[in-house]
PDB file of C-alpha atoms and ligand atoms in Angstrom:
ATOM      1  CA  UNK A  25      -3.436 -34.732  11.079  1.00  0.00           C
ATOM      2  CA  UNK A  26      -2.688 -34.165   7.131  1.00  0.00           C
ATOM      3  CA  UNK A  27      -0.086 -31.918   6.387  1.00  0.00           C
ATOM      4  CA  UNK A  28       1.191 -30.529   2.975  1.00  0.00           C
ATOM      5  CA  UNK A  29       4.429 -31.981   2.009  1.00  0.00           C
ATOM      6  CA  UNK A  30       6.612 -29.128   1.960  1.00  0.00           C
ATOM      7  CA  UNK A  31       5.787 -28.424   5.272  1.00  0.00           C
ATOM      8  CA  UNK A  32       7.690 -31.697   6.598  1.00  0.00           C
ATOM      9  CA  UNK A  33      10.150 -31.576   3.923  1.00  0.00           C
ATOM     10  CA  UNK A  34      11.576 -28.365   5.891  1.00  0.00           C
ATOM     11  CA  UNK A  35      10.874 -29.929   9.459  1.00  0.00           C
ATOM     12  CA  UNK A  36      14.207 -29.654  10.769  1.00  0.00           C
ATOM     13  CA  UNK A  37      14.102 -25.695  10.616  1.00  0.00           C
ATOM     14  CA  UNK A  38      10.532 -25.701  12.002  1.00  0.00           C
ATOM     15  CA  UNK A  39       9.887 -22.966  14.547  1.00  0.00           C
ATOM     16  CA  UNK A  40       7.774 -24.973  17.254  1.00  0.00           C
ATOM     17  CA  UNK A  41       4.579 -23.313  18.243  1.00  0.00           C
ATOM     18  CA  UNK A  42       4.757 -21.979  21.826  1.00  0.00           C
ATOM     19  CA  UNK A  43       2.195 -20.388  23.943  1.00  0.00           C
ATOM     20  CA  UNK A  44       3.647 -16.676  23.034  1.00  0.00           C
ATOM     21  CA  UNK A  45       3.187 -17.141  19.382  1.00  0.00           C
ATOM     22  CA  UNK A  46      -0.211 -15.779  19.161  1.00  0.00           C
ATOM     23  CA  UNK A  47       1.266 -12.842  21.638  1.00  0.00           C
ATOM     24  CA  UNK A  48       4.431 -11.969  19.052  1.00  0.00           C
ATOM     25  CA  UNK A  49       1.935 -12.024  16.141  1.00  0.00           C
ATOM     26  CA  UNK A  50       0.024  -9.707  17.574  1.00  0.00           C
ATOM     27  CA  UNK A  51       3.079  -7.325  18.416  1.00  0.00           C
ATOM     28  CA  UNK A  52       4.146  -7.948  14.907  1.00  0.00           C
ATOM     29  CA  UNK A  53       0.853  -7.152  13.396  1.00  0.00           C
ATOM     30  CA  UNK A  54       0.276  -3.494  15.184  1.00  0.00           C
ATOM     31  CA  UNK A  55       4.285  -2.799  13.996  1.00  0.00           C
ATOM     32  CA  UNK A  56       3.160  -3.249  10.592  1.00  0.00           C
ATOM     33  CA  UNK A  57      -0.071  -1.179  11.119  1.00  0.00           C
ATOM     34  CA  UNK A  58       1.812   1.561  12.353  1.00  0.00           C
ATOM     35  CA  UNK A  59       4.265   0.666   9.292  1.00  0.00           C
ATOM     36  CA  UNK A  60       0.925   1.547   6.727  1.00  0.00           C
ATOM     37  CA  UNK A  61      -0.400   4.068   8.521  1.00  0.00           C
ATOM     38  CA  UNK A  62       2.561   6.274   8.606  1.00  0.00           C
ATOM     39  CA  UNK A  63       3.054   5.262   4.955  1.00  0.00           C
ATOM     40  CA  UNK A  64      -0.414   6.298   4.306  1.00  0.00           C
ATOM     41  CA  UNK A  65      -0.421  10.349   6.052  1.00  0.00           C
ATOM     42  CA  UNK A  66       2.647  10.394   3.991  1.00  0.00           C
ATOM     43  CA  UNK A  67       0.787   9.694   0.657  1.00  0.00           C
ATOM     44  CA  UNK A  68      -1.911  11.665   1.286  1.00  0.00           C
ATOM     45  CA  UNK A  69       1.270  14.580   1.426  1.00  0.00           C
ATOM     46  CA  UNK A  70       2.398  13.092  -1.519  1.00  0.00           C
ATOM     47  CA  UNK A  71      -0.227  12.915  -4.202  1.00  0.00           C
ATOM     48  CA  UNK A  72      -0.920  17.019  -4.634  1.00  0.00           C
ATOM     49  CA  UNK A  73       2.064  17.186  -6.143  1.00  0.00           C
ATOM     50  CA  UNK A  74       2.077  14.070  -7.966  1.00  0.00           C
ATOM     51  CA  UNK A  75      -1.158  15.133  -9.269  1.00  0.00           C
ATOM     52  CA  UNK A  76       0.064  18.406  -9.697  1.00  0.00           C
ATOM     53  CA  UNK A  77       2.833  17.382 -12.314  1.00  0.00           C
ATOM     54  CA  UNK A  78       0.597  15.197 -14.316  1.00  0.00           C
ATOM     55  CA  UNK A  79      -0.175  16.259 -17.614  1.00  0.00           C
ATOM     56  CA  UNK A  80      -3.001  13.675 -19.191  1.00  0.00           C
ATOM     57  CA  UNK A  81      -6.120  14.746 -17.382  1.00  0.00           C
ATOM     58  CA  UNK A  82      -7.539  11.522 -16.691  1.00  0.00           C
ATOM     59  CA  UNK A  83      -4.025  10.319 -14.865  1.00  0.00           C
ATOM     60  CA  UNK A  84      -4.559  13.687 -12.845  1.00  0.00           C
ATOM     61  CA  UNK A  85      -7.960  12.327 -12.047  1.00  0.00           C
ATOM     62  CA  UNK A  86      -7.085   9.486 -10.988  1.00  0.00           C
ATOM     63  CA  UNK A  87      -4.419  10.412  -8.565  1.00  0.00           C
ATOM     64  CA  UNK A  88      -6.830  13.219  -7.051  1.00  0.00           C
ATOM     65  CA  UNK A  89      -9.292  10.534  -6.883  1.00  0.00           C
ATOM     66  CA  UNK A  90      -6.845   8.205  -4.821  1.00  0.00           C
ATOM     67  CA  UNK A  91      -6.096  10.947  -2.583  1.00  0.00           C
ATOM     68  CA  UNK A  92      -9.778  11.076  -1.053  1.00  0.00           C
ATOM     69  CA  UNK A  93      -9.407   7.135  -0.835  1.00  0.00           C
ATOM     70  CA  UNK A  94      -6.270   7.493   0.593  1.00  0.00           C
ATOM     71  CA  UNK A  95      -7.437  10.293   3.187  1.00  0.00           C
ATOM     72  CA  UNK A  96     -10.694   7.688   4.029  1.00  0.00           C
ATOM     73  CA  UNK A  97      -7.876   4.882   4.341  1.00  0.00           C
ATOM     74  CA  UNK A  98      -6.092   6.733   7.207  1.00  0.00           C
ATOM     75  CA  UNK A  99      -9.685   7.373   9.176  1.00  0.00           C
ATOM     76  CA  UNK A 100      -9.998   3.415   8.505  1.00  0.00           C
ATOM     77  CA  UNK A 101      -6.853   2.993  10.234  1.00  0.00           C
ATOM     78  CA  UNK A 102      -7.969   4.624  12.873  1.00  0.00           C
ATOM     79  CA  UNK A 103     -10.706   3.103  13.719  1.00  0.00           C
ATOM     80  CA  UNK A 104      -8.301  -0.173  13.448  1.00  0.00           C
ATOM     81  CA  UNK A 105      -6.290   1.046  15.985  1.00  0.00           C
ATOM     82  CA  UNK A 106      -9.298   1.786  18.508  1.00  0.00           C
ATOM     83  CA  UNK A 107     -10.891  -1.418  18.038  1.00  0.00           C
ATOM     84  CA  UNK A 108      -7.266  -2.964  19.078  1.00  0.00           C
ATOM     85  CA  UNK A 109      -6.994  -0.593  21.614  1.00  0.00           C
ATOM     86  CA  UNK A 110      -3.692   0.698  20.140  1.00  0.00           C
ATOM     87  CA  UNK A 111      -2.245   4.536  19.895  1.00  0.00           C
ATOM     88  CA  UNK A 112      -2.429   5.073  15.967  1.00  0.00           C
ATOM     89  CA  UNK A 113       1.311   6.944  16.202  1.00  0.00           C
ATOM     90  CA  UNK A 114       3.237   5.553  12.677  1.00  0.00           C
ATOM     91  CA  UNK A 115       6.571   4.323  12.836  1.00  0.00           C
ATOM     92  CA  UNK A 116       8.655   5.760   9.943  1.00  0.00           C
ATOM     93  CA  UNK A 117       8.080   3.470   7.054  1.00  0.00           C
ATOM     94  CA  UNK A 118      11.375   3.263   5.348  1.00  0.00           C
ATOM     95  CA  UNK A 119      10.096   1.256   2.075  1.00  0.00           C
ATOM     96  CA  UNK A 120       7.498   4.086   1.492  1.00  0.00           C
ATOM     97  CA  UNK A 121       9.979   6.539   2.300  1.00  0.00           C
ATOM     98  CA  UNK A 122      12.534   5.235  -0.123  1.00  0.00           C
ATOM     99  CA  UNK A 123       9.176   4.904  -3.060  1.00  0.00           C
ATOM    100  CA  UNK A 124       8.427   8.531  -2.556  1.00  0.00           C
ATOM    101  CA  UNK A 125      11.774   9.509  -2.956  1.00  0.00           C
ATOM    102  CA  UNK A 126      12.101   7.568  -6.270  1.00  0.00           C
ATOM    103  CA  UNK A 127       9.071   9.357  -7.456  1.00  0.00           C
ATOM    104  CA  UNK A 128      10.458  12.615  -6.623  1.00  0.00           C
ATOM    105  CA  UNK A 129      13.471  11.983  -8.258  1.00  0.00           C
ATOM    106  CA  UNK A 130      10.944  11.214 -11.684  1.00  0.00           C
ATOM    107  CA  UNK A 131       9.908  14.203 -11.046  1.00  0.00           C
ATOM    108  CA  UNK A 132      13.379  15.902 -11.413  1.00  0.00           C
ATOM    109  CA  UNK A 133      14.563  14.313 -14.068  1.00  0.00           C
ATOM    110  CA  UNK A 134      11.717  14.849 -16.918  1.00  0.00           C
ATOM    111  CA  UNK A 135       9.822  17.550 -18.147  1.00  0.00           C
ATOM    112  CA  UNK A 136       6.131  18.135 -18.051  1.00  0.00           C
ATOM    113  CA  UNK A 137       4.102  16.182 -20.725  1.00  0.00           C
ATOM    114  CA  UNK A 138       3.733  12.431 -21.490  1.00  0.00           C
ATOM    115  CA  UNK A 139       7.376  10.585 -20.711  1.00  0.00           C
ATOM    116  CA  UNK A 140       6.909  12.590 -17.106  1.00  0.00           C
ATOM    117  CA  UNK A 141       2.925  10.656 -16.832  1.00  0.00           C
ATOM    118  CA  UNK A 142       4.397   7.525 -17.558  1.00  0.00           C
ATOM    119  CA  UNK A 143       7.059   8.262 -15.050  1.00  0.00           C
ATOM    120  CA  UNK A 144       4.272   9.375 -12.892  1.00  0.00           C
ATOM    121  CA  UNK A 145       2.155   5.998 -13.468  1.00  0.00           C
ATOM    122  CA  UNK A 146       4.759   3.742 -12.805  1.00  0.00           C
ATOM    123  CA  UNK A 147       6.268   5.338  -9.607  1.00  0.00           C
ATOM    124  CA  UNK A 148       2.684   5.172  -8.504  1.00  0.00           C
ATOM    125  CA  UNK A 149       2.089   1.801  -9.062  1.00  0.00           C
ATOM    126  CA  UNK A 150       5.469   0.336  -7.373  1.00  0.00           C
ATOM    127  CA  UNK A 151       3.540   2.477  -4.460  1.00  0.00           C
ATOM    128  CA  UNK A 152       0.055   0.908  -5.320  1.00  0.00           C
ATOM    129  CA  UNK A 153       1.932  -2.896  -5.043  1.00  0.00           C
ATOM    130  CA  UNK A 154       3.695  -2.314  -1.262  1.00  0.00           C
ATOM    131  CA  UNK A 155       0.165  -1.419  -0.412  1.00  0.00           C
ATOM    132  CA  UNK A 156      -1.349  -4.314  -1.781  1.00  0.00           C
ATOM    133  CA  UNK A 157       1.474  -6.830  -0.178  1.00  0.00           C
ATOM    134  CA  UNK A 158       1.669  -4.559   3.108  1.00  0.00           C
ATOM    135  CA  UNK A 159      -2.473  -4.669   3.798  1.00  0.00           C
ATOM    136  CA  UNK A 160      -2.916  -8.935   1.899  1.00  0.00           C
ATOM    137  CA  UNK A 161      -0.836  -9.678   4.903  1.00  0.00           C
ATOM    138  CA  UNK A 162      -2.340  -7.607   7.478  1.00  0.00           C
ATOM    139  CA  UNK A 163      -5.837  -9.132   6.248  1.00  0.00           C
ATOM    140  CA  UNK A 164      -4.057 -12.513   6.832  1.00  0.00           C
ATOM    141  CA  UNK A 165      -2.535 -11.587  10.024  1.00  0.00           C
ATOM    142  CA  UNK A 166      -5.722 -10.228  11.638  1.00  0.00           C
ATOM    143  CA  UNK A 167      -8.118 -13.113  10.376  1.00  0.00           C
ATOM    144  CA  UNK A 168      -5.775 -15.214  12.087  1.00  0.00           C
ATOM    145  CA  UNK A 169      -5.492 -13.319  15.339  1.00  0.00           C
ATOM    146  CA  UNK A 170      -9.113 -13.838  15.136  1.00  0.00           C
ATOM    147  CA  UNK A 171      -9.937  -9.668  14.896  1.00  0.00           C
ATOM    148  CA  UNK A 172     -12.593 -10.220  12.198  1.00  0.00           C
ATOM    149  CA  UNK A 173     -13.946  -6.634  12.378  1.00  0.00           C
ATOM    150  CA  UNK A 174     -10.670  -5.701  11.668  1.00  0.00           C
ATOM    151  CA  UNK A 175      -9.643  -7.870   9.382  1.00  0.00           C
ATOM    152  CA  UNK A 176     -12.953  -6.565   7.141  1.00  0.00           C
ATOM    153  CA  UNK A 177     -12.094  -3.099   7.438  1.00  0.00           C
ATOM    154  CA  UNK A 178      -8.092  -3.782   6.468  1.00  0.00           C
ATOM    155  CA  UNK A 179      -9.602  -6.107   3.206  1.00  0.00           C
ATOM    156  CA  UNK A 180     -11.510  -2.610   1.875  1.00  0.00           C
ATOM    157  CA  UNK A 181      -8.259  -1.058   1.668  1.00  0.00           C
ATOM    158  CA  UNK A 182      -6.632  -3.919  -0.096  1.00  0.00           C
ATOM    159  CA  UNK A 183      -9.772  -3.575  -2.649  1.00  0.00           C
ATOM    160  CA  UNK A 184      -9.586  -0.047  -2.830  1.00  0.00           C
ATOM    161  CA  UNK A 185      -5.554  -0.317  -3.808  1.00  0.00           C
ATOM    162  CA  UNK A 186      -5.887  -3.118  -6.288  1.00  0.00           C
ATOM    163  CA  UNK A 187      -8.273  -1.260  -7.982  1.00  0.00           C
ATOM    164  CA  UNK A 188      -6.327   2.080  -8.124  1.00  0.00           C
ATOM    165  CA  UNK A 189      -3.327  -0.356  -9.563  1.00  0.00           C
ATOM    166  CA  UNK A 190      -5.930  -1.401 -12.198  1.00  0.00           C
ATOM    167  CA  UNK A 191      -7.319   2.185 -12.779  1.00  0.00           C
ATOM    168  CA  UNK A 192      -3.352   2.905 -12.836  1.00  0.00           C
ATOM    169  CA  UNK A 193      -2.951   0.084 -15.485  1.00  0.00           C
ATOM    170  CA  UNK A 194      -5.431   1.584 -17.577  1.00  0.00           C
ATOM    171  CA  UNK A 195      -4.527   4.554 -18.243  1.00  0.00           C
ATOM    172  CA  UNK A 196      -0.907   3.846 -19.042  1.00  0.00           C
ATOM    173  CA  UNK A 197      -1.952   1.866 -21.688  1.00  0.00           C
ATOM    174  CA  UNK A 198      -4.521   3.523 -22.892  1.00  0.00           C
ATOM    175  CA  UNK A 199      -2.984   6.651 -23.435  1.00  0.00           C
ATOM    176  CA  UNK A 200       0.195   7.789 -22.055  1.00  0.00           C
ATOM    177  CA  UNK A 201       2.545   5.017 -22.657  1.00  0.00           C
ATOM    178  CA  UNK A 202       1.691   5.462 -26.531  1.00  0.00           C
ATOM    179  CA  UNK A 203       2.168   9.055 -26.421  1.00  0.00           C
ATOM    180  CA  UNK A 204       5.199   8.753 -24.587  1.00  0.00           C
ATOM    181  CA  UNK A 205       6.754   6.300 -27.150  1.00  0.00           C
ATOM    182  CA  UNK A 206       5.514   8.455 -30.155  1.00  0.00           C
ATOM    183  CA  UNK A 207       7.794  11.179 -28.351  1.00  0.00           C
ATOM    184  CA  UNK A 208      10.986   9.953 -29.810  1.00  0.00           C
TER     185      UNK A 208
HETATM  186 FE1  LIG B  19      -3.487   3.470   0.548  1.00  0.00          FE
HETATM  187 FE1  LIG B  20      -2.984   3.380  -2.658  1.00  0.00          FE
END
């Protein structure tokens, strides 16, 4: 059986694969999928205000736009959960938590106009990115568990985020990173 080389070079800290692995995957899996979803009811609290505070119209578009997504990404979730035959209850997500806060803080510490959408744009897209990392490993993790229903439904999301990050991307430098230096 070929093997990459790295993989042997770090032999001596391999963790053997035992009969439970598949089993603690698993557990680890729906802990991270109650990780998201609780991260994603709180965005979907989130983003009014977000939106509400941004200035450049098509940056408030956007975000109102990702709220809808975001609301269809929590039904997704759901369904998830039922085809695992899990309670969808979050877990306190601590990293989005800890985002949101960071954003609010943005929030406190500029005034309306275009410094406040670029603060706006880039607390969003530190958001957009734990999404993307959170649901390219869930894809990972349920292709491997062998949920392929599931793992189809998760890889929408990750689509759906990466191109809000690019949306995100957009307008920042299209508009309201330019504005925002021409402030000075
Ligand atoms: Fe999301
Ligand atoms: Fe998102």
């Amino acid at each position: 059986m070929e093997k990459k080389a790295n993989n042997q070079s770090h032999s001596s800290r391999k963790v053997e694969a035992k009969p439970s692995a598949a089993e603690g995957l698993r557990e680890l899996f729906i802990d991270e999928l109650k990780d998201i979803i609780y991260a994603e009811r709180a965005l979907v609290k989130a983003l009014p205000k977000m939106a509400n505070n941004a200035t450049d119209a098509s940056l408030k578009t956007a975000i109102e736009e990702h709220l809808a997504v975001t609301e269809n990404q929590v039904e997704r979730l759901v369904k998830v959960f039922d085809l695992l035959g899990e309670s969808n209850r979050g877990v306190k997500c601590d990293a989005m938590e800890g985002l949101l806060k960071e954003g609010e803080s943005i929030l406190e510490e500029t005034e309306a106009g275009p410094v406040r959408d670029a603060g706006i744009i880039s607390a969003s897209q530190k958001i957009e990115h734990y999404e993307i990392a959170s649901y390219g490993t869930l894809v990972a993790f349920a292709k491997i568990l062998g949920e392929e229903e599931v793992a189809g439904l998760l890889q929408e999301t990750l689509d759906e985020e990466k191109q809000a990050d690019a949306k995100l991307s957009e307008t920042a430098y299209h508009s309201i990173n330019i504005e925002a230096a021409e402030e000075e």
